[in-house]
Amino acid sequence: MNGRWLLKRIGMSLLVVWSTITLTFALIRLMPGSPISRMRAELYQQYGATMTQAEIDRQVRLYLNVQPDEPLWQQYITYLLDTFQGDLGHSYVQGIEVTVILADVLPWTVLLLSIAIMFQYTIGILLGASMAYAEGSRFDFLSTSVSTFLVSVPFYVFAFLLIFFFVFQWDLFPQGGKYSTGLEAGSLAFYRSVLYHATLPIVSLVITGFGGIALSMRANSIQTLGSDYIRGAQLRGLSNFRISYRYVARNAILPLYTGLLIQIGFLFGGAVILEQIFSYRGIGYVLLDATLYRDYPLMMGTFMVITIAVVVGVFVADLTYGKLDPRIQTGDSQ
Amino acid sequence: MSDASIENEDIPLEVVSDVDQTWQDTVRSLVNAYVLVPGRIMITDYRALLGFGIVFGYLFVGTVGVWLMEPTTMWDGDRLVQSFETMAHPLGTDPQGRDILTLLVYGTRPILLMMLSGGLFIITIGTAIGTVAGFSRGRLDQILSMITDVALTIPGLPLVIVLAVTLNPESPVLIGILLAINGWGGLARNLRSQVLSIREEDYVEAAKAMNVSTGNVLLKDVLPNMMPYILYNFMSSMRGVLFASVGLYYLGVLPYSQENWGVLLEQAYSGGALTTWSMFHWIFWPIVAVVILSIGLILLSQSTDKLFNPRVRARHE
Amino acid sequence: MSQQVVAQENILELRDVTVSFGMNRGVSKVLDDVSIDIHRGEILGVVGESGSGKSMLASALLDAVVDPGTVDGEVSYRTDSGETVDILDLEDEELRQLRWEEIAMVFQGAMSFFNPTMKIRGHFLETLKAHDQDVDEGMEHARELLTDLHLEPDRVFDTFPHELSGGMKQRALIALSLILEPNVLVMDEPTAALDLLMQRSILTLLDDLQEKYDLTIVFITHDLPLVKDLCDRIAVMYAFDVMEVFPAGDLSNSTHPYTRSLLNAVPNLTTSLDELRSIEGSAPDPVDIPSGCSYHPRCPLSTPECEQEDPPLEEIAPDQEVACWHHEKVDEELPLALETSDGGSAEVYEGNQSDEPVVVMDDIEVHFETDDGGLLSLFDDPEIVRAVDGVDLEIYENDVVAIVGESGCGKTTFGKTAVGLQEPTGGSVRYRGQDIWETKRGEGTGDRSYDEIRRALQIIHQDPGSSLNPNRKVSSILQVPMKSWQSDLDVEDRKARLLAMLEAAGMSPPEDYADRYPHQLSGGEKQRVALIRALLMNPDLILADEAVSALDVSMRVDMMDLMLTLQDLFDTSYLFISHNLTNARYLAGRAGGRIAVMYLGEIIEIGPAEEIVQNPQHPYTQALHWSTTDLDSNSEGEADESPIRAIDVPDPIDPPSGCRFHPRCPEAREVCATEKPSLDSGTDHCTACFREYSEDHPYWDSEPLGEETIGAHVGGESS
């Protein structure tokens, strides 16, 4: 692995995290009607004269990681250091540490999204490759049309339809939640229940997501199929399986990576809507909750953690990309 | 022709013309290049035509349609009239007796405004940052690329939610821009790499040798090559803004002064439209409005490549 | 070699082979009833211009025509055991085994033959496995093949394709094609994308391999002179059929008018310059082949008989067949213009160079920093590529200077520095005495503005496909130069002028050409437009960077003639860059100009064109000279030994010490590795080599560095 390339990727990831922290700081501190003045006003209203100015500031510092009487740059440094040490402040509504809340919900979102991404790409790649092999056939035409249609449907619309039919009309799936209550955590029944509850959210993401992947895979494969090295491989008598797997698929998948990087961010963002529809208490659900209650510390903390999750996802994807395409690390790729 | 010896009096450097071109000629050639030729190309492609028809239809509804229809109020009709039951309420009514068709028509305008402002914002910022980064070497390129990467990585919806809650914008135009706030990253990154390869093209070097200004090189030699991609991105950005706006209105995190499809969706969902068939049309029609517009944009965007391809253009002149 | 085979057994026989594609314009026959025999153990050259169907012939031999093309006829292959099989009748599995085990193929675009995501070793391994061969034994054979081709097996195995240079990739591919020890090797333009010296080196190696492994080779190319010494017989293709087959040793054996005209159109190093004639007209469309003899519309010997009836390929001598009604008259009517010129007897286009230099370059250095470590390098300290390293050159008015060298020698960078498109990192470029870059920065003292200098220095690029903006029409492209410096002209004046120029460049009717997009022009026409565009700036110096290399052989003379004609009219100078000594000779020779030879960023020899060609001094120039075939020689069926000791050019990041050519130089002695010869001055013909120094120079007492050259290497090992 190319050391400099790795360093660059890590630096880039840190830069994104730093930008996000700075942004949240700016939003908290600088925006008109800022959370700080709001919180102060509320504390004042609540306790009136019984609370000293110093006590109010201490409370603000505890919740928002900001010391209002310090100079701005000092506040910023404190905020930055606190955040990097994993201190995201306290939830304003629930009164507990933001990190504790988020540590509880993040794995659920990651579970949902990683299964969805896996299915999206597996189906998309297989379908796209078969479409390319059958280019011009009726199957190709039908699949292209269906894929184009599915790309036109936002995932939440599909989620509505799934809920309408599978929950309320046919009563096949639960309407919300992450698992049935009363099951012993870790038991087989528990895991089954987890999957059962995750089915509809995942299906709505997969159905609306694989079409776009299939279409680009189709285009990439058609281009790869026309390349000289495919012809060379055929002349050398390689088996069709080896050609389709080691030559066509391997090279046609590479351009999909750019899409994957964007897809990761898109899915984490979309989690806010998805988890609301299915009442699935993941990180997106928490963000929405915090937003509606104007729970600023929780809101900013959640936003940061979502960003970090995306950064990590992109980083991992980047690493595998570097493994798949030898041209990346020597900088020869277009 | 190799032996064709050219006499000295043939030196063509001195030739001048005795005809003057009028402004009518200029207008005619402009109309030809930007209206007639694209039109002729589009007519040959039924998908492009369909896409154009759909998008144009929505534009019509969003502008003229609003003037043709009286706004609907509570108890305009009976509660929950089903679709296609009466001519007065072709798509039915909601539980408050409001006409769903009218609600949709009135909801079109703010949505279109958001899409347009968001789409324009994305292609303006994306094109500017992408081309400048690609055309300038060194420090400026590094900084712009870094900003692009950051914009590309920060997840869009959460950022928009956080910003919307803090900034509380109400005008559709501002909301559109907010929704597109970091949507330009992909376009900028892609254009940068396109510019990087175009600037290495020999004809760009030849232009430099002929002392053509950088601005003119960008305008005449670089941008036209990227136009199909920029237009394509315009369409898909508008689609992204459409999806995001409807989704966020549904969540109730965006403020609004005027009802739109997203708000209708939210009202229908929280009114329990998903629980029974009798209310299903209430949530169904806003969904259809979103999906058809989205299909129209996709079909249109798939044809942009053709509109600018010189090989296709040459056949339609 | 083939001469020693007593019975000339045919290993492949083609009978009435036709390849056709159904198109909406009609059926397109891209191979039209071809019948030809290929002898066991021979090297058959198949020569034709682009679009003559020669690539289809290669595909047909392996029944590998791409869909939706169909092959008819008969391709019989005689195995070692004497059985005969018709390749076109084979079942899929039989065909799969025949390919690569019996007949292997190296086709055009070899640069992209390898899977970009797999190391070279993987390609060898999977081929062996696919044909159920013993892997260890096979890889041992692969090592031997790579070594024969002057590659280090361990290093090459462990690289990805993009990490190899073009020449290395090409040789690795040849090794891959021989891994299963086939009897026949079909090569379709295997070297077209490489430098001439590399092409010739590979041909030399190929000759040795053919002998060592007892191969039959079908070598398909557009470049007749290139393969003349390699091949035993040459088949010439025109309009999708074979026109004639003749023994390669002596080109005067050719008896078809097309072959003669083709030979007379190709610049070479010996023919007197004014004997070159391009062929009138153009090759036919595969949908609409002329009746009778397909060459009759362009043939000077054509008679009504030729229009009526297609002449069959008939044997006129042993090993010689021709399809022409008038082949007896060819020697008389179309003699080969091969007689050696007596050094500059050619009509020279007014050698009126003044003594006034237009551009003076003084100790130019261009060093690039690179992030990309290149071959196998994983360390990322920015490395310095010394593209140009201390070069002086003066270019006069109405001058032609041709710069010759291999790719990567810095000639393009140097050229761009000359016309002010590349800023040198050291030294100065002056236009009529005024420093270009100082003027650009506004520091200059001269009275000329930068705009004026910019106008005077123009460029024509190598690749016709990229030199014109695909989105603009010719008329719009050609208006740019006039808008740039003649703002007094209005649209109509500009149009009138560009039409006149198109007409003058032979693009008629000009109105039609002006209204076209670049993709509607042929390569030659695109280059003409680029030339016109440069001339419309009324420049003093035009950099022509490989301006004819991408054109078909028969078009090159045409383009160079146009350049010379227009030079006279516009009073401009050319800096002509080429990897090909013959093109350089043609252009510089006719204008009475000079040729400069560059090697790894330095000029190592410079002098009057004919001097350099007829009397090269530097061993490198001699190697370049060797790489261009002597059409007149009668050497038969063997490429002579290469005069260089290493095929690949050293890395310009870390150039060799002393004389940079010493690792490849056959004359190198120990002193060459430590001391650097300078370009002697004072005379017209300067050479940077110790051998030009006086006899008391330490070179003459120093030990030679090694004797082995490329041809000797493989041959010695194999015997």
Short mmCIF file of N, CA, C and O in Angstrom, two decimals, chain B residues 14 89 147 164 203 238 244 262 268 276:
data_model
loop_
_atom_site.label_atom_id
_atom_site.label_comp_id
_atom_site.label_asym_id
_atom_site.label_seq_id
_atom_site.Cartn_x
_atom_site.Cartn_y
_atom_site.Cartn_z
N GLU B 14 -4.75 38.27 -48.57
CA GLU B 14 -5.20 39.64 -48.83
C GLU B 14 -6.68 39.71 -49.16
O GLU B 14 -7.24 40.79 -49.31
N HIS B 89 -64.63 17.09 -8.45
CA HIS B 89 -63.39 16.75 -7.75
C HIS B 89 -62.81 15.49 -8.37
O HIS B 89 -62.93 14.40 -7.80
N ILE B 147 -12.23 21.69 -0.74
CA ILE B 147 -13.59 22.13 -0.42
C ILE B 147 -14.60 21.21 -1.09
O ILE B 147 -15.60 20.80 -0.50
N ALA B 164 -31.64 24.30 8.21
CA ALA B 164 -33.01 24.79 8.11
C ALA B 164 -33.53 25.17 9.48
O ALA B 164 -34.21 26.18 9.63
N TYR B 203 -5.94 21.35 -29.19
CA TYR B 203 -6.56 22.58 -29.70
C TYR B 203 -6.57 23.68 -28.66
O TYR B 203 -6.61 24.86 -28.99
N MET B 238 -32.13 18.88 -10.16
CA MET B 238 -33.51 19.30 -9.90
C MET B 238 -34.30 18.13 -9.32
O MET B 238 -35.12 18.30 -8.43
N ALA B 244 -35.64 15.74 -2.11
CA ALA B 244 -35.26 16.22 -0.78
C ALA B 244 -36.34 17.13 -0.21
O ALA B 244 -36.71 17.01 0.97
N GLY B 262 -45.12 18.19 -0.68
CA GLY B 262 -44.52 17.60 0.51
C GLY B 262 -45.42 17.80 1.72
O GLY B 262 -45.61 16.87 2.53
N ALA B 268 -51.34 13.94 4.81
CA ALA B 268 -52.00 12.67 4.52
C ALA B 268 -51.45 11.57 5.41
O ALA B 268 -52.20 10.78 5.98
N THR B 276 -56.09 2.92 5.47
CA THR B 276 -57.25 2.31 4.79
C THR B 276 -57.30 2.74 3.33
O THR B 276 -56.77 3.79 2.95
#
